[in-house]
Amino acid sequence: MRIIDILRIKGGSVVTVPPDMPVEGLVSELARHRIGAAVVSRDGVVVEGIVSERDVVRALAERGPAVLSEPLSAIQTTQVRTVSPEAQLEDVARLMTERRFRHVPVVVNGRLSGVVSIGDVVKNRIDELETERSTLADYITGDRT
Ligand code: AMP
């Protein structure tokens, strides 16, 4: 299964936030959309960074509540790992595990076209493995209808 197959099901909409938005604005956006991270982008097209709930928690622990009025540019990750829609689900699952992040923006020709979360990856990977398992079981038992 490829990332494009996941985006076909879940759609390509992505919550983006501008780098000058205060951290408290991000907190509201994450709560409102029930998500754990947002892509930082002024135009909603070019990926400038990513900010997740972990960045907020880390900054709060280090600098206290004053961080809530700082701009997102102060806490964002700018070296964003992105994938193409052609990437294989299995490779993205490995990337998330090795790099320890739970969100990967999908980019085509420099344009943001979706985001995949660890929840999407786990759900679709389980479906994929279950299909493989039942195909193999049918093969072994001779039930190949
Ligand atoms: P997450 O597990 O996605 O909440 O993010 C954990 C940390 O990795 C945070 O510091 C994020 O800013 C950062 N992060 C999340 N996604 C990515 C990504 N695709 N590329 C680089 N860093 C990321």
Tab-separated table of N, CA and C in Angstrom, residues 11-108:
chain	number	residue	atom	x	y	z
A	11	GLY	N	-8.505	11.875	2.643
A	11	GLY	CA	-8.502	13.215	2.055
A	11	GLY	C	-7.180	13.924	2.292
A	12	GLY	N	-6.994	15.023	1.578
A	12	GLY	CA	-5.690	15.707	1.627
A	12	GLY	C	-5.710	17.000	2.430
A	13	SER	N	-6.760	17.194	3.233
A	13	SER	CA	-6.798	18.461	3.960
A	13	SER	C	-5.792	18.442	5.117
A	14	VAL	N	-5.126	19.575	5.311
A	14	VAL	CA	-4.093	19.686	6.340
A	14	VAL	C	-4.338	20.974	7.119
A	15	VAL	N	-4.225	20.899	8.434
A	15	VAL	CA	-4.325	22.112	9.250
A	15	VAL	C	-2.963	22.789	9.236
A	16	THR	N	-2.921	24.020	8.707
A	16	THR	CA	-1.665	24.781	8.711
A	16	THR	C	-1.815	25.999	9.612
A	17	VAL	N	-0.687	26.440	10.122
A	17	VAL	CA	-0.671	27.613	11.015
A	17	VAL	C	0.499	28.502	10.594
A	18	PRO	N	0.345	29.840	10.708
A	18	PRO	CA	1.444	30.722	10.328
A	18	PRO	C	2.506	30.799	11.431
A	19	PRO	N	3.777	31.057	11.069
A	19	PRO	CA	4.858	31.054	12.070
A	19	PRO	C	4.735	32.155	13.117
A	20	ASP	N	3.964	33.215	12.800
A	20	ASP	CA	3.822	34.299	13.780
A	20	ASP	C	2.611	34.115	14.705
A	21	MET	N	1.897	33.017	14.534
A	21	MET	CA	0.770	32.748	15.441
A	21	MET	C	1.330	32.472	16.849
A	22	PRO	N	0.708	33.022	17.914
A	22	PRO	CA	1.174	32.701	19.266
A	22	PRO	C	0.924	31.220	19.594
A	23	VAL	N	1.747	30.684	20.470
A	23	VAL	CA	1.621	29.269	20.845
A	23	VAL	C	0.200	28.971	21.343
A	24	GLU	N	-0.416	29.944	22.055
A	24	GLU	CA	-1.776	29.668	22.566
A	24	GLU	C	-2.773	29.489	21.417
A	25	GLY	N	-2.500	30.120	20.269
A	25	GLY	CA	-3.350	29.939	19.089
A	25	GLY	C	-3.240	28.517	18.574
A	26	LEU	N	-2.018	27.983	18.596
A	26	LEU	CA	-1.823	26.589	18.171
A	26	LEU	C	-2.578	25.639	19.093
A	27	VAL	N	-2.492	25.901	20.396
A	27	VAL	CA	-3.160	25.031	21.372
A	27	VAL	C	-4.663	24.960	21.043
A	28	SER	N	-5.255	26.130	20.724
A	28	SER	CA	-6.687	26.160	20.369
A	28	SER	C	-6.951	25.365	19.092
A	29	GLU	N	-6.077	25.540	18.101
A	29	GLU	CA	-6.271	24.837	16.822
A	29	GLU	C	-6.166	23.319	16.992
A	30	LEU	N	-5.174	22.879	17.766
A	30	LEU	CA	-5.011	21.428	17.988
A	30	LEU	C	-6.245	20.857	18.686
A	31	ALA	N	-6.763	21.614	19.677
A	31	ALA	CA	-7.945	21.137	20.415
A	31	ALA	C	-9.174	21.147	19.505
A	32	ARG	N	-9.321	22.227	18.739
A	32	ARG	CA	-10.518	22.374	17.880
A	32	ARG	C	-10.595	21.265	16.826
A	33	HIS	N	-9.437	20.934	16.247
A	33	HIS	CA	-9.420	19.910	15.185
A	33	HIS	C	-9.144	18.503	15.727
A	34	ARG	N	-8.904	18.414	17.033
A	34	ARG	CA	-8.600	17.118	17.665
A	34	ARG	C	-7.423	16.435	16.986
A	35	ILE	N	-6.333	17.181	16.845
A	35	ILE	CA	-5.117	16.648	16.226
A	35	ILE	C	-3.930	16.927	17.135
A	36	GLY	N	-2.781	16.318	16.795
A	36	GLY	CA	-1.606	16.462	17.653
A	36	GLY	C	-0.507	17.320	17.069
A	37	ALA	N	-0.655	17.731	15.805
A	37	ALA	CA	0.400	18.546	15.190
A	37	ALA	C	-0.182	19.344	14.034
A	38	ALA	N	0.476	20.464	13.709
A	38	ALA	CA	0.057	21.264	12.562
A	38	ALA	C	1.301	21.641	11.755
A	39	VAL	N	1.108	21.787	10.470
A	39	VAL	CA	2.211	22.197	9.591
A	39	VAL	C	2.292	23.719	9.635
A	40	VAL	N	3.517	24.231	9.796
A	40	VAL	CA	3.712	25.682	9.792
A	40	VAL	C	3.914	26.138	8.350
A	41	SER	N	3.043	27.048	7.918
A	41	SER	CA	3.105	27.522	6.537
A	41	SER	C	2.368	28.849	6.443
A	42	ARG	N	3.011	29.833	5.800
A	42	ARG	CA	2.339	31.130	5.635
A	42	ARG	C	1.246	31.062	4.581
A	43	ASP	N	1.504	30.272	3.517
A	43	ASP	CA	0.557	30.251	2.393
A	43	ASP	C	-0.256	28.962	2.311
A	44	GLY	N	-0.029	28.040	3.228
A	44	GLY	CA	-0.772	26.777	3.203
A	44	GLY	C	-0.273	25.826	2.127
A	45	VAL	N	0.812	26.195	1.461
A	45	VAL	CA	1.336	25.384	0.357
A	45	VAL	C	2.775	24.919	0.638
A	46	VAL	N	3.636	25.869	1.016
A	46	VAL	CA	5.040	25.540	1.275
A	46	VAL	C	5.209	25.189	2.755
A	47	VAL	N	5.846	24.034	3.007
A	47	VAL	CA	6.076	23.602	4.391
A	47	VAL	C	7.282	24.351	4.956
A	48	GLU	N	7.028	25.146	6.003
A	48	GLU	CA	8.131	25.891	6.637
A	48	GLU	C	8.574	25.225	7.932
A	49	GLY	N	7.695	24.453	8.526
A	49	GLY	CA	8.018	23.781	9.788
A	49	GLY	C	6.864	22.898	10.211
A	50	ILE	N	7.044	22.293	11.376
A	50	ILE	CA	5.956	21.503	11.970
A	50	ILE	C	5.976	21.744	13.480
A	51	VAL	N	4.807	21.818	14.078
A	51	VAL	CA	4.723	21.982	15.540
A	51	VAL	C	3.751	20.948	16.086
A	52	SER	N	4.197	20.227	17.088
A	52	SER	CA	3.313	19.222	17.674
A	52	SER	C	3.103	19.540	19.149
A	53	GLU	N	2.146	18.832	19.742
A	53	GLU	CA	1.866	19.024	21.161
A	53	GLU	C	3.126	18.793	22.000
A	54	ARG	N	4.021	17.934	21.510
A	54	ARG	CA	5.274	17.683	22.254
A	54	ARG	C	6.146	18.928	22.334
A	55	ASP	N	6.156	19.726	21.246
A	55	ASP	CA	6.950	20.967	21.247
A	55	ASP	C	6.388	21.937	22.289
A	56	VAL	N	5.053	21.981	22.383
A	56	VAL	CA	4.409	22.881	23.350
A	56	VAL	C	4.754	22.436	24.775
A	57	VAL	N	4.634	21.141	25.034
A	57	VAL	CA	4.905	20.628	26.385
A	57	VAL	C	6.366	20.873	26.764
A	58	ARG	N	7.272	20.612	25.814
A	58	ARG	CA	8.700	20.805	26.096
A	58	ARG	C	8.986	22.275	26.417
A	59	ALA	N	8.434	23.189	25.604
A	59	ALA	CA	8.683	24.623	25.807
A	59	ALA	C	8.073	25.091	27.134
A	60	LEU	N	6.901	24.569	27.471
A	60	LEU	CA	6.267	24.931	28.746
A	60	LEU	C	7.136	24.472	29.924
A	61	ALA	N	7.672	23.268	29.809
A	61	ALA	CA	8.510	22.723	30.885
A	61	ALA	C	9.798	23.532	31.033
A	62	GLU	N	10.334	23.990	29.900
A	62	GLU	CA	11.613	24.708	29.941
A	62	GLU	C	11.460	26.182	30.303
A	63	ARG	N	10.378	26.814	29.773
A	63	ARG	CA	10.315	28.290	29.910
A	63	ARG	C	9.074	28.786	30.646
A	64	GLY	N	8.158	27.879	30.985
A	64	GLY	CA	6.972	28.284	31.739
A	64	GLY	C	5.876	28.860	30.854
A	65	PRO	N	4.759	29.293	31.470
A	65	PRO	CA	3.568	29.709	30.713
A	65	PRO	C	3.765	30.922	29.807
A	66	ALA	N	4.838	31.694	30.019
A	66	ALA	CA	5.084	32.860	29.149
A	66	ALA	C	5.246	32.426	27.699
A	67	VAL	N	5.584	31.147	27.509
A	67	VAL	CA	5.792	30.632	26.150
A	67	VAL	C	4.502	30.709	25.320
A	68	LEU	N	3.363	30.737	26.008
A	68	LEU	CA	2.080	30.742	25.286
A	68	LEU	C	1.890	31.979	24.413
A	69	SER	N	2.577	33.051	24.752
A	69	SER	CA	2.451	34.246	23.910
A	69	SER	C	3.615	34.404	22.926
A	70	GLU	N	4.530	33.447	22.925
A	70	GLU	CA	5.623	33.481	21.939
A	70	GLU	C	5.106	32.987	20.591
A	71	PRO	N	5.765	33.404	19.488
A	71	PRO	CA	5.336	32.907	18.177
A	71	PRO	C	5.736	31.449	17.979
A	72	LEU	N	5.006	30.765	17.107
A	72	LEU	CA	5.304	29.350	16.832
A	72	LEU	C	6.715	29.155	16.299
A	73	SER	N	7.244	30.187	15.635
A	73	SER	CA	8.605	30.075	15.086
A	73	SER	C	9.617	29.795	16.195
A	74	ALA	N	9.273	30.129	17.458
A	74	ALA	CA	10.192	29.904	18.574
A	74	ALA	C	10.230	28.438	19.015
A	75	ILE	N	9.208	27.664	18.651
A	75	ILE	CA	9.170	26.266	19.136
A	75	ILE	C	9.075	25.237	18.009
A	76	GLN	N	8.923	25.698	16.765
A	76	GLN	CA	8.712	24.762	15.645
A	76	GLN	C	9.979	23.955	15.319
A	77	THR	N	9.770	22.849	14.628
A	77	THR	CA	10.875	22.091	14.035
A	77	THR	C	10.938	22.505	12.570
A	78	THR	N	12.115	22.968	12.142
A	78	THR	CA	12.209	23.471	10.754
A	78	THR	C	12.746	22.419	9.778
A	79	GLN	N	13.475	21.432	10.307
A	79	GLN	CA	13.992	20.370	9.430
A	79	GLN	C	12.906	19.301	9.317
A	80	VAL	N	11.928	19.539	8.470
A	80	VAL	CA	10.771	18.645	8.404
A	80	VAL	C	11.036	17.503	7.424
A	81	ARG	N	10.758	16.301	7.880
A	81	ARG	CA	10.872	15.130	7.011
A	81	ARG	C	9.528	14.960	6.319
A	82	THR	N	9.547	14.986	4.999
A	82	THR	CA	8.302	14.824	4.238
A	82	THR	C	8.410	13.553	3.381
A	83	VAL	N	7.275	13.112	2.848
A	83	VAL	CA	7.286	11.956	1.946
A	83	VAL	C	6.460	12.280	0.710
A	84	SER	N	6.679	11.503	-0.343
A	84	SER	CA	5.877	11.672	-1.556
A	84	SER	C	4.675	10.733	-1.473
A	85	PRO	N	3.620	10.998	-2.261
A	85	PRO	CA	2.442	10.121	-2.222
A	85	PRO	C	2.761	8.701	-2.683
A	86	GLU	N	3.884	8.555	-3.415
A	86	GLU	CA	4.257	7.225	-3.909
A	86	GLU	C	4.959	6.380	-2.847
A	87	ALA	N	5.330	6.999	-1.721
A	87	ALA	CA	6.052	6.261	-0.677
A	87	ALA	C	5.218	5.073	-0.197
A	88	GLN	N	5.923	4.008	0.157
A	88	GLN	CA	5.249	2.810	0.666
A	88	GLN	C	4.932	2.986	2.149
A	89	LEU	N	3.724	2.568	2.524
A	89	LEU	CA	3.274	2.649	3.909
A	89	LEU	C	4.305	2.046	4.877
A	90	GLU	N	4.846	0.882	4.491
A	90	GLU	CA	5.808	0.180	5.341
A	90	GLU	C	7.037	1.062	5.619
A	91	ASP	N	7.518	1.784	4.591
A	91	ASP	CA	8.700	2.637	4.755
A	91	ASP	C	8.392	3.831	5.660
A	92	VAL	N	7.175	4.369	5.543
A	92	VAL	CA	6.798	5.512	6.381
A	92	VAL	C	6.649	5.060	7.836
A	93	ALA	N	6.117	3.847	8.029
A	93	ALA	CA	6.003	3.295	9.388
A	93	ALA	C	7.394	3.171	10.005
A	94	ARG	N	8.367	2.694	9.213
A	94	ARG	CA	9.736	2.538	9.722
A	94	ARG	C	10.347	3.908	10.030
A	95	LEU	N	10.117	4.875	9.130
A	95	LEU	CA	10.637	6.234	9.328
A	95	LEU	C	10.127	6.828	10.637
A	96	MET	N	8.815	6.694	10.890
A	96	MET	CA	8.228	7.253	12.113
A	96	MET	C	8.806	6.581	13.359
A	97	THR	N	9.006	5.270	13.270
A	97	THR	CA	9.537	4.537	14.421
A	97	THR	C	10.987	4.943	14.689
A	98	GLU	N	11.793	4.996	13.621
A	98	GLU	CA	13.221	5.309	13.799
A	98	GLU	C	13.436	6.755	14.236
A	99	ARG	N	12.674	7.688	13.659
A	99	ARG	CA	12.896	9.118	13.961
A	99	ARG	C	12.051	9.606	15.137
A	100	ARG	N	11.179	8.745	15.622
A	100	ARG	CA	10.337	9.035	16.794
A	100	ARG	C	9.443	10.251	16.600
A	101	PHE	N	8.825	10.378	15.407
A	101	PHE	CA	7.757	11.354	15.276
A	101	PHE	C	6.520	10.683	14.715
A	102	ARG	N	5.386	11.351	14.943
A	102	ARG	CA	4.097	10.705	14.655
A	102	ARG	C	3.338	11.357	13.512
A	103	HIS	N	3.988	12.302	12.833
A	103	HIS	CA	3.339	13.018	11.726
A	103	HIS	C	4.313	13.215	10.589
A	104	VAL	N	3.846	12.984	9.362
A	104	VAL	CA	4.700	13.244	8.201
A	104	VAL	C	3.876	13.936	7.112
A	105	PRO	N	4.266	15.174	6.756
A	105	PRO	CA	3.571	15.855	5.659
A	105	PRO	C	3.874	15.172	4.322
A	106	VAL	N	2.877	15.188	3.452
A	106	VAL	CA	3.047	14.621	2.107
A	106	VAL	C	3.187	15.805	1.144
A	107	VAL	N	4.254	15.788	0.355
A	107	VAL	CA	4.564	16.927	-0.512
A	107	VAL	C	4.737	16.454	-1.950
A	108	VAL	N	4.141	17.227	-2.889
A	108	VAL	CA	4.282	16.949	-4.323
A	108	VAL	C	4.773	18.221	-4.999
